[in-house]
CSV table of C-alpha atoms and ligand atoms in Angstrom, one decimal:
chain,number,residue,atom,x,y,z
A,79,THR,CA,30.6,-2.6,10.9
A,80,ILE,CA,32.7,-3.1,14.5
A,81,ALA,CA,31.6,-6.3,16.3
A,82,LEU,CA,30.1,-4.6,19.3
A,83,ILE,CA,27.8,-6.2,22.3
A,84,HIS,CA,27.2,-2.5,23.7
A,85,GLY,CA,26.3,-0.7,20.7
A,86,ALA,CA,23.1,-0.2,19.7
A,87,HIS,CA,20.6,-3.1,19.8
A,88,ARG,CA,18.2,-1.2,17.3
A,89,MET,CA,18.2,-0.2,13.7
A,90,GLY,CA,15.8,2.7,13.1
A,91,ASN,CA,13.0,4.3,15.3
A,92,ARG,CA,11.1,2.6,18.1
A,93,THR,CA,7.5,1.7,16.6
A,94,ASP,CA,5.7,0.8,20.2
A,95,ALA,CA,2.7,2.7,21.1
A,96,ASP,CA,4.6,4.4,24.2
A,97,MET,CA,7.3,5.9,21.7
A,98,ALA,CA,4.6,7.1,19.3
A,99,ARG,CA,2.8,8.8,22.7
A,100,TRP,CA,6.3,10.4,22.9
A,101,ARG,CA,6.4,11.7,19.1
A,102,SER,CA,2.9,13.1,19.0
A,103,LEU,CA,3.3,15.7,22.3
A,104,ARG,CA,5.7,17.8,20.2
A,105,PHE,CA,6.1,19.9,22.9
A,106,GLY,CA,7.6,19.8,26.4
A,107,GLN,CA,8.3,21.9,29.1
A,108,PHE,CA,11.5,21.5,31.3
A,109,ILE,CA,12.4,22.6,34.9
A,110,HIS,CA,15.1,23.1,36.7
A,111,TRP,CA,14.2,23.4,39.9
A,112,GLY,CA,16.9,22.7,43.5
A,113,LEU,CA,19.7,24.4,45.9
A,114,TYR,CA,21.0,26.4,42.7
A,115,ALA,CA,17.8,28.6,42.5
A,116,ILE,CA,18.8,30.1,46.2
A,117,PRO,CA,22.2,31.6,45.3
A,118,GLY,CA,20.4,32.7,41.6
A,119,GLY,CA,23.5,33.4,40.5
A,120,GLU,CA,24.6,35.4,43.0
A,121,TRP,CA,27.6,35.3,46.0
A,122,ASN,CA,28.6,37.3,48.6
A,123,GLY,CA,27.7,40.6,46.3
A,124,LYS,CA,29.2,39.0,43.2
A,125,THR,CA,27.4,37.7,40.4
A,126,TYR,CA,28.7,34.5,38.7
A,127,ASN,CA,28.6,34.6,35.0
A,128,GLY,CA,27.9,31.0,34.2
A,129,ALA,CA,25.1,28.4,34.6
A,130,ALA,CA,23.3,29.2,37.8
A,131,GLU,CA,23.2,25.4,38.4
A,132,TRP,CA,26.8,25.3,38.2
A,133,ILE,CA,27.6,28.0,40.5
A,134,ARG,CA,29.2,25.5,43.4
A,135,SER,CA,31.9,24.8,40.4
A,136,TRP,CA,32.5,28.4,40.4
A,137,LYS,CA,36.0,29.6,42.6
A,138,GLU,CA,33.7,32.8,44.3
A,139,MET,CA,31.6,29.9,46.0
A,140,PRO,CA,32.8,27.6,48.7
A,141,HIS,CA,32.1,23.7,48.2
A,142,GLU,CA,30.9,23.5,52.3
A,143,ASP,CA,28.7,27.0,51.6
A,144,TYR,CA,27.0,25.7,48.8
A,145,ASP,CA,26.3,22.1,50.2
A,146,LYS,CA,24.8,23.7,53.1
A,147,LEU,CA,22.0,25.3,51.7
A,148,TYR,CA,19.8,22.7,51.8
A,149,ARG,CA,19.7,23.5,55.6
A,150,GLN,CA,17.0,26.7,54.1
A,151,PHE,CA,15.5,25.2,51.1
A,152,ASN,CA,11.5,26.0,52.2
A,153,PRO,CA,9.3,27.1,48.9
A,154,VAL,CA,6.6,28.2,50.5
A,155,ASN,CA,5.3,29.4,47.8
A,156,PHE,CA,5.3,25.7,45.8
A,157,ASN,CA,2.0,25.4,44.1
A,158,PRO,CA,2.7,22.2,41.6
A,159,GLN,CA,-1.3,22.6,40.3
A,160,GLN,CA,-0.4,26.4,39.2
A,161,TRP,CA,2.7,24.9,37.2
A,162,ALA,CA,0.6,22.3,35.9
A,163,ALA,CA,-1.9,25.0,35.2
A,164,GLN,CA,0.5,27.3,33.5
A,165,ALA,CA,1.8,24.4,31.6
A,166,LYS,CA,-0.9,23.2,29.9
A,167,SER,CA,-2.3,26.7,29.2
A,168,MET,CA,0.8,26.9,27.4
A,169,GLY,CA,0.1,23.8,25.2
A,170,ALA,CA,3.0,21.5,26.8
A,171,LYS,CA,2.2,18.0,26.2
A,172,TYR,CA,4.8,16.6,28.3
A,173,MET,CA,7.5,18.0,31.4
A,174,ILE,CA,10.9,17.0,32.3
A,175,ILE,CA,11.6,17.7,35.9
A,176,THR,CA,15.3,17.7,37.9
A,177,THR,CA,14.8,14.8,39.9
A,178,LYS,CA,18.6,15.5,41.5
A,179,HIS,CA,20.9,17.9,39.1
A,180,HIS,CA,25.0,17.4,39.3
A,181,ASP,CA,24.9,18.7,43.1
A,182,GLY,CA,23.2,15.8,44.2
A,183,PHE,CA,20.5,17.2,46.1
A,184,CYS,CA,17.4,14.9,45.3
A,185,LEU,CA,14.0,16.5,45.4
A,186,TRP,CA,12.9,13.8,46.6
A,187,PRO,CA,13.2,11.6,49.8
A,188,SER,CA,15.7,9.0,48.7
A,189,LYS,CA,16.2,6.5,51.2
A,190,TYR,CA,19.8,5.8,49.7
A,191,SER,CA,21.0,9.5,50.5
A,192,LYS,CA,20.6,12.1,53.4
A,193,TYR,CA,21.4,14.8,50.4
A,194,THR,CA,17.5,15.0,50.7
A,195,ILE,CA,14.2,17.4,50.6
A,196,ALA,CA,13.5,15.0,53.6
A,197,SER,CA,17.2,17.1,55.5
A,198,SER,CA,15.3,20.9,53.9
A,199,PRO,CA,13.0,22.6,56.3
A,200,TRP,CA,10.7,21.4,53.4
A,201,LYS,CA,11.0,18.2,54.6
A,202,LYS,CA,8.1,16.8,52.3
A,203,ASP,CA,8.3,15.6,48.9
A,204,LEU,CA,8.2,17.6,45.9
A,205,LEU,CA,8.0,15.5,43.0
A,206,GLY,CA,5.2,13.7,44.3
A,207,PRO,CA,2.4,16.4,44.6
A,208,MET,CA,4.1,17.7,40.7
A,209,ILE,CA,3.5,14.3,39.0
A,210,GLU,CA,0.6,14.1,40.1
A,211,ALA,CA,-1.0,17.6,39.1
A,212,TYR,CA,0.5,17.4,36.0
A,213,ASN,CA,-1.0,14.6,35.1
A,214,LYS,CA,-4.3,15.7,36.5
A,215,ALA,CA,-3.9,18.0,34.1
A,216,GLY,CA,-3.5,15.8,31.2
A,217,ILE,CA,0.2,16.4,31.1
A,218,ASP,CA,2.6,13.6,31.0
A,219,VAL,CA,6.2,13.4,33.0
A,220,HIS,CA,9.3,12.3,32.4
A,221,LEU,CA,12.7,12.6,35.2
A,222,TYR,CA,15.5,14.0,34.4
A,223,PHE,CA,18.6,12.5,36.2
A,224,SER,CA,21.9,13.5,36.6
A,225,ILE,CA,25.0,10.8,37.1
A,226,ILE,CA,27.6,13.2,38.1
A,227,ASP,CA,27.1,13.8,41.6
A,228,TRP,CA,29.4,16.1,43.2
A,229,ASN,CA,28.0,15.5,46.8
A,230,HIS,CA,28.6,11.8,46.5
A,231,PRO,CA,31.4,10.7,48.1
A,232,ASP,CA,32.1,7.6,45.7
A,233,TYR,CA,31.3,10.0,42.8
A,234,ARG,CA,34.8,9.7,40.7
A,235,ALA,CA,35.0,11.8,37.1
A,236,SER,CA,37.7,9.2,36.0
A,237,LEU,CA,38.7,5.9,38.1
A,238,LYS,CA,42.7,5.9,38.9
A,239,ASN,CA,43.4,3.0,40.8
A,240,ALA,CA,41.9,0.3,42.9
A,241,ALA,CA,40.2,2.6,45.3
A,242,ASP,CA,38.6,4.3,42.3
A,243,SER,CA,37.2,1.5,41.1
A,244,ALA,CA,35.9,0.7,44.2
A,245,ALA,CA,34.2,3.5,45.1
A,246,GLY,CA,32.7,3.4,41.6
A,247,LYS,CA,31.0,0.2,41.5
A,248,ARG,CA,29.2,1.4,45.1
A,249,PHE,CA,28.4,4.4,43.0
A,250,GLN,CA,27.1,2.3,40.6
A,251,VAL,CA,25.1,0.5,42.4
A,252,PHE,CA,23.7,3.7,44.4
A,253,VAL,CA,22.9,5.1,40.9
A,254,LYS,CA,20.8,1.7,39.8
A,255,ASN,CA,19.1,1.6,43.2
A,256,GLN,CA,18.0,5.9,43.3
A,257,LEU,CA,16.7,4.6,39.5
A,258,ALA,CA,14.4,1.8,40.7
A,259,GLU,CA,13.5,3.9,43.8
A,260,LEU,CA,12.3,7.0,41.1
A,261,LEU,CA,10.3,4.4,39.4
A,262,GLN,CA,8.8,2.3,42.7
A,263,ARG,CA,7.7,5.9,43.7
A,264,TYR,CA,6.2,7.7,40.5
A,265,PRO,CA,4.6,4.5,38.3
A,266,THR,CA,3.0,7.2,36.0
A,267,ILE,CA,6.7,8.6,34.8
A,268,LYS,CA,7.0,7.8,31.2
A,269,GLY,CA,11.0,8.2,30.9
A,270,PHE,CA,14.3,9.5,32.6
A,271,TRP,CA,16.2,12.0,30.8
A,272,PHE,CA,20.0,11.2,31.6
A,273,ASP,CA,22.7,14.0,31.7
A,274,GLY,CA,26.2,14.2,33.7
A,275,THR,CA,27.2,11.4,31.3
A,276,TRP,CA,30.4,12.8,29.9
A,277,ASP,CA,33.1,12.2,32.5
A,278,ASP,CA,35.6,8.9,31.5
A,279,SER,CA,33.9,6.6,34.7
A,280,TRP,CA,31.0,6.8,33.1
A,281,LYS,CA,32.0,7.0,29.0
A,282,ASN,CA,34.6,4.1,29.7
A,283,ASP,CA,31.9,2.0,31.4
A,284,GLY,CA,29.1,1.0,28.2
A,285,ALA,CA,28.7,-2.7,29.8
A,286,PHE,CA,27.0,-0.8,32.8
A,287,SER,CA,25.5,1.6,31.1
A,288,ASP,CA,23.9,-0.7,28.7
A,289,GLU,CA,22.5,-3.0,31.4
A,290,LEU,CA,20.9,-0.1,33.1
A,291,GLU,CA,19.4,1.1,30.1
A,292,GLN,CA,17.8,-2.6,29.9
A,293,TYR,CA,17.1,-2.8,33.9
A,294,LEU,CA,15.0,0.4,33.8
A,295,GLN,CA,13.0,-0.6,30.7
A,296,SER,CA,12.3,-4.0,32.5
A,297,LEU,CA,11.0,-2.7,35.3
A,298,HIS,CA,9.0,-0.2,33.4
A,299,PRO,CA,8.4,-1.5,30.1
A,300,GLY,CA,7.9,1.5,27.4
A,301,LEU,CA,10.2,3.9,28.9
A,302,VAL,CA,11.3,6.6,26.9
A,303,MET,CA,15.2,7.0,27.4
A,304,GLY,CA,17.2,9.1,24.5
A,305,SER,CA,20.8,8.8,23.9
A,306,ARG,CA,22.8,10.7,26.8
A,307,LEU,CA,22.6,7.7,29.3
A,308,ARG,CA,24.8,5.3,27.3
A,309,ALA,CA,28.3,4.7,25.8
A,310,ASP,CA,29.7,1.8,23.9
A,311,GLU,CA,32.0,-0.5,24.7
A,312,LYS,CA,34.9,1.8,22.5
A,313,GLY,CA,33.6,5.1,24.9
A,314,ALA,CA,31.4,6.4,21.8
A,315,ARG,CA,28.3,7.8,23.1
A,316,HIS,CA,24.7,9.2,21.7
A,317,PHE,CA,25.9,7.2,18.3
A,318,ASP,CA,27.6,4.0,18.5
A,319,SER,CA,31.5,3.5,16.9
A,320,ASN,CA,29.2,2.1,13.9
A,321,GLY,CA,27.5,5.5,13.7
A,322,ARG,CA,23.7,4.3,15.1
A,323,LEU,CA,22.1,5.7,17.6
A,324,MET,CA,21.8,4.1,20.8
A,325,GLY,CA,18.6,5.2,23.5
A,326,ASP,CA,15.3,5.4,21.9
A,327,TYR,CA,16.1,9.5,20.7
A,328,GLU,CA,19.1,12.2,19.8
A,329,GLN,CA,19.3,13.9,22.5
A,330,GLY,CA,22.1,15.8,22.0
A,331,TRP,CA,20.2,19.1,21.1
A,332,GLU,CA,20.7,20.9,23.6
A,333,ARG,CA,20.6,24.8,23.0
A,334,LYS,CA,21.2,24.2,19.3
A,335,LEU,CA,18.8,22.9,16.5
A,336,PRO,CA,19.4,20.7,13.5
A,337,ALA,CA,19.3,22.8,10.5
A,338,THR,CA,18.2,20.4,7.9
A,339,ILE,CA,16.0,16.8,7.8
A,340,ASP,CA,19.4,15.9,6.9
A,341,ASP,CA,20.7,16.6,10.2
A,342,VAL,CA,18.8,14.4,11.6
A,343,HIS,CA,19.6,11.4,10.2
A,344,GLY,CA,16.2,9.7,10.0
A,345,ASN,CA,15.9,9.6,14.3
A,346,ASP,CA,13.9,10.9,16.6
A,347,TRP,CA,15.5,13.4,18.1
A,348,GLU,CA,14.4,16.2,21.0
A,349,ALA,CA,15.8,19.5,21.9
A,350,VAL,CA,15.6,21.8,25.3
A,351,MET,CA,16.1,25.1,25.0
A,352,THR,CA,16.8,28.0,27.6
A,353,VAL,CA,15.3,31.2,27.5
A,354,PRO,CA,18.1,33.1,27.9
A,355,GLU,CA,21.1,33.0,26.7
A,356,ASN,CA,22.5,29.8,28.8
A,357,GLN,CA,20.9,29.3,32.4
A,358,TRP,CA,18.8,26.6,33.2
A,359,GLY,CA,18.2,27.2,37.4
A,360,TYR,CA,16.6,30.5,38.3
A,361,HIS,CA,19.9,33.3,38.2
A,362,ALA,CA,18.7,36.7,39.4
A,363,LYS,CA,20.4,39.1,36.6
A,364,TRP,CA,19.8,37.2,33.0
A,365,ALA,CA,22.2,39.0,30.9
A,366,GLY,CA,22.5,38.9,27.4
A,367,HIS,CA,19.8,37.9,24.6
A,368,VAL,CA,16.1,36.6,26.0
A,369,LYS,CA,14.3,35.3,23.4
A,370,THR,CA,10.7,36.4,22.8
A,371,VAL,CA,7.8,34.3,22.0
A,372,ASN,CA,8.0,34.4,18.2
A,373,GLU,CA,11.1,33.2,18.1
A,374,ILE,CA,10.5,30.4,20.6
A,375,LEU,CA,7.7,29.7,18.7
A,376,GLU,CA,10.1,29.8,15.2
A,377,MET,CA,12.0,27.1,17.2
A,378,LEU,CA,8.6,24.8,18.0
A,379,VAL,CA,7.8,24.5,14.9
A,380,LYS,CA,11.0,24.0,13.1
A,381,SER,CA,11.6,22.1,15.7
A,382,VAL,CA,8.5,19.9,14.4
A,383,SER,CA,9.2,20.0,10.6
A,384,LEU,CA,12.4,18.7,11.1
A,385,ASN,CA,10.5,15.3,12.5
A,386,GLY,CA,12.3,16.6,16.3
A,387,ASN,CA,10.4,17.2,19.9
A,388,PHE,CA,11.0,20.8,21.6
A,389,VAL,CA,11.1,21.2,25.4
A,390,LEU,CA,11.2,25.1,26.6
A,391,ASN,CA,13.3,25.4,30.3
A,392,PHE,CA,12.3,27.1,33.4
A,393,GLY,CA,13.4,27.5,36.5
A,394,PRO,CA,11.6,28.6,39.5
A,395,LYS,CA,12.6,30.5,42.2
A,396,ALA,CA,13.9,29.0,45.6
A,397,ASP,CA,10.1,30.1,47.0
A,398,GLY,CA,8.2,28.1,43.9
A,399,THR,CA,7.4,31.2,42.0
A,400,TYR,CA,8.0,31.8,38.3
A,401,ARG,CA,10.2,35.0,37.4
A,402,THR,CA,7.6,37.4,35.5
A,403,GLU,CA,9.4,37.0,32.0
A,404,GLU,CA,8.5,33.7,32.3
A,405,GLN,CA,4.7,33.5,33.2
A,406,GLN,CA,4.7,36.4,30.0
A,407,LEU,CA,6.7,33.4,27.8
A,408,MET,CA,3.8,30.8,29.0
A,409,THR,CA,0.9,33.0,28.2
A,410,GLY,CA,1.9,34.4,25.0
A,411,ILE,CA,3.0,30.7,24.1
A,412,GLY,CA,-0.4,29.7,24.9
A,413,GLN,CA,-2.0,32.2,23.0
A,414,TRP,CA,-0.6,31.1,20.0
A,415,MET,CA,-0.8,27.6,20.4
A,416,LYS,CA,-4.6,27.5,21.2
A,417,VAL,CA,-5.6,28.6,17.9
A,418,ASN,CA,-2.7,26.7,15.9
A,419,GLY,CA,-1.8,23.8,18.5
A,420,ASP,CA,-2.9,21.5,15.5
A,421,ALA,CA,-0.4,22.5,13.7
A,422,ILE,CA,2.2,20.8,16.4
A,423,TYR,CA,0.7,18.1,18.0
A,424,ASN,CA,1.2,14.7,15.7
A,425,GLY,CA,3.1,16.8,13.7
A,426,THR,CA,5.8,15.5,11.7
A,427,TYR,CA,8.2,16.3,8.8
A,428,ALA,CA,6.3,16.9,5.4
A,429,GLY,CA,8.9,15.8,2.7
A,430,PHE,CA,7.7,19.6,0.8
A,431,GLU,CA,11.0,21.8,-0.8
A,432,LYS,CA,12.0,24.0,2.1
A,433,GLN,CA,10.7,27.8,1.2
A,434,ASP,CA,11.9,31.2,2.8
A,435,TRP,CA,8.6,31.8,4.1
A,436,GLY,CA,8.7,29.5,6.7
A,437,TYR,CA,8.2,26.1,7.8
A,438,TYR,CA,5.9,22.9,6.9
A,439,ILE,CA,4.3,20.3,9.4
A,440,ARG,CA,2.6,17.2,7.5
A,441,LYS,CA,0.0,16.1,10.0
A,442,ALA,CA,1.2,12.2,10.5
A,443,GLY,CA,-0.6,10.1,8.4
A,444,THR,CA,-2.6,12.4,6.5
A,445,ASP,CA,-2.7,14.5,3.7
A,446,SER,CA,-2.9,17.4,5.4
A,447,VAL,CA,0.5,20.0,5.6
A,448,TYR,CA,0.8,23.0,7.7
A,449,MET,CA,1.9,26.0,6.6
A,450,VAL,CA,3.5,28.0,9.1
A,451,VAL,CA,4.5,31.4,8.0
A,452,PHE,CA,7.7,33.9,9.3
A,453,ASN,CA,8.3,35.6,6.8
A,454,ILE,CA,5.7,37.2,4.1
A,455,PRO,CA,7.6,38.0,1.3
A,456,VAL,CA,7.2,41.9,-0.1
A,457,SER,CA,4.6,40.0,-2.9
A,458,GLY,CA,2.4,38.8,-0.3
A,459,SER,CA,2.6,35.9,-2.1
A,460,LEU,CA,3.6,33.0,-0.7
A,461,ARG,CA,5.4,29.9,-3.0
A,462,VAL,CA,4.5,26.4,-2.8
A,463,LYS,CA,6.2,23.8,-4.7
A,464,LEU,CA,4.4,20.1,-4.3
A,465,PRO,CA,6.4,17.2,-5.0
A,466,ALA,CA,5.5,15.4,-8.2
A,467,ARG,CA,1.7,13.0,-8.2
A,468,THR,CA,0.9,15.5,-5.3
A,469,SER,CA,-1.3,18.4,-6.1
A,470,LEU,CA,-3.7,20.9,-3.7
A,471,THR,CA,-7.3,20.0,-3.5
A,472,GLY,CA,-8.3,23.0,-0.5
A,473,ALA,CA,-6.1,25.9,1.3
A,474,SER,CA,-7.7,27.7,3.9
A,475,VAL,CA,-6.5,30.0,7.1
A,476,LEU,CA,-6.4,28.2,10.1
A,477,GLN,CA,-7.2,30.8,12.7
A,478,SER,CA,-10.4,32.1,10.6
A,479,ASN,CA,-11.1,29.3,8.5
A,480,ALA,CA,-10.8,31.8,5.6
A,481,THR,CA,-10.9,29.7,2.2
A,482,LEU,CA,-7.3,30.3,0.5
A,483,THR,CA,-7.6,30.1,-3.6
A,484,PRO,CA,-3.9,28.9,-4.7
A,485,GLU,CA,-2.8,30.1,-8.1
A,486,LEU,CA,-1.2,27.8,-10.4
A,487,ILE,CA,2.1,29.2,-11.5
A,488,GLY,CA,3.9,26.1,-13.1
A,489,ARG,CA,4.3,22.4,-12.7
A,490,ASN,CA,3.0,21.5,-9.1
A,491,GLU,CA,3.8,24.8,-8.3
A,492,TYR,CA,1.2,27.5,-6.7
A,493,PHE,CA,1.5,30.8,-5.1
A,494,ILE,CA,-0.8,31.5,-2.3
A,495,HIS,CA,-1.6,35.3,-1.8
A,496,LEU,CA,-2.5,36.1,1.5
A,497,PRO,CA,-4.9,38.6,2.4
A,498,ASN,CA,-2.8,40.8,4.6
A,499,LYS,CA,0.7,41.4,4.7
A,500,THR,CA,1.5,41.8,8.4
A,501,THR,CA,1.3,40.3,11.4
A,502,ASP,CA,3.1,40.1,14.6
A,503,SER,CA,2.5,35.8,14.7
A,504,PRO,CA,2.4,32.9,13.2
A,505,VAL,CA,0.3,32.6,10.5
A,506,VAL,CA,-0.9,28.9,9.8
A,507,ILE,CA,-2.5,27.7,6.8
A,508,LEU,CA,-4.0,24.3,5.9
A,509,LEU,CA,-3.5,22.6,2.8
A,510,LYS,CA,-5.4,19.9,1.5
A,511,THR,CA,-3.5,17.4,-0.8
A,512,VAL,CA,-3.9,14.2,-2.6
A,513,THR,CA,-1.4,11.9,-3.9
A,514,GLY,CA,-1.1,9.2,-6.0
A,515,GLU,CA,-0.7,8.0,-9.6
A,516,ASN,CA,-3.9,8.1,-11.4
A,517,LYS,CA,-4.8,10.5,-9.0
A,518,GLU,CA,-7.8,13.4,-10.0
A,519,LYS,CA,-6.3,16.6,-11.2
A,520,GLY,CA,-6.4,19.0,-8.1
A,521,SER,CA,-8.8,21.5,-7.3
A,522,PHE,CA,-6.7,24.8,-8.8
A,523,GLU,CA,-5.1,22.7,-11.7
A,524,LYS,CA,-6.5,24.5,-15.0
A,525,ALA,CA,-8.9,22.3,-17.4
A,526,LYS,CA,-6.4,21.2,-19.8
B,243,LIG,C1,20.2,20.3,30.1
B,243,LIG,C2,21.5,20.8,30.5
B,243,LIG,N1,22.8,20.3,30.9
B,243,LIG,C3,23.8,20.5,31.8
B,243,LIG,C4,25.0,21.1,31.5
B,243,LIG,N2,26.5,21.2,32.0
B,243,LIG,C5,27.2,21.5,31.1
B,243,LIG,C6,28.0,21.1,31.1
B,243,LIG,C7,29.0,21.4,30.2
B,243,LIG,C8,28.3,21.5,28.7
B,243,LIG,C9,27.1,21.1,28.7
B,243,LIG,C10,26.4,21.1,30.0
B,243,LIG,N3,25.2,21.7,29.9
B,243,LIG,C11,23.1,21.7,32.5
B,243,LIG,O1,23.5,22.3,33.9
B,243,LIG,C12,21.3,21.4,32.1
B,243,LIG,O2,21.1,21.0,33.3
């Protein structure tokens, strides 16, 4: 291994209570809200084909036009209690809110910048009421913070000369001050979700990112921060130059999921996902494929089955309301979660051989294993192959509690026959298992 000062400081996952809590929540709501919701991907009658929150980088959007938008930001229909209630009914257990996206506009009245909500017609802090409403609804809040800041005069993508380095130093002080300010203003938040850390100016100062992480932990012990924040002294990000994960969980799964358990290398991880193909902030015209409830449920279930968290993104409109498609998704997902959430919360990798019908999820630390079925075979028989020395002592349909009688078809191998082959939403089966050397024979094993 290479001797590193600013590489990973820990082998393996965090085992403290704050991280165990984050791990148990499994399902989060991302909210991208800011000035970019005003143009909503359109300007001067033209449609921007990129991600709506990147419209300032579009050649058809003059920087000075974008930078004036704050003068009309006035979310008169903003109702944080309603947002929290809808998130709760969807089954989300944590929420990540953009405090400041790449454009540098702050949703809180930061004393370190003029480019904040305080300069808008709305004037008032947006984060405080959100955090209060979500916490009251029993939902943890994490703060998204972009290091890239297109508005700040001292932001540099790269440091080419002494002047750049001086600006870069001033910018680092600004970042540190804003983050400390956020922790001081919102002491109940559970973590930071850093973004915009790919520019050289950041990548080439691993020492600063390391010191910053430690500084934030000192201000707020237990804070959960992913792998996007840090670089090591060689410029390696997410994984240090020895291949060890930096930060508390792998945070690179943006609009993609691991394929198998081998892709996560035993690390905690989280995937963040858009409803359309690639829009985080509000875009008036969603082009391309819009994910359905069942598609999203499969991503959520697959993530949990591979020991990860899944966060679904929402892009509220400039007036503070959600578009219809997003409201309908929250309702549809919530209906399934209401009945089957037990399979998601505290869910972990089961260690059973993956089958085509869907995914196994083990309730953390127990012998309860859920089967979440997405693909019912034409035979109607779901194959279950158990690891050695594990046997079945019970099987039931989670929703109806109907008992199932698995058929032993081989050594540690069963068929579970589903009562009906058609369903328009994933079916969850709860398996009770027993494992051990001198275990009692499972209930469904034929007497010899
Ligand atoms: C969580 C997501 N990360 C930001 C982002 N910017 C990118 C630039 C290039 C490639 C990927 C990007 N993701 C998106 O704007 C969104 O905030």
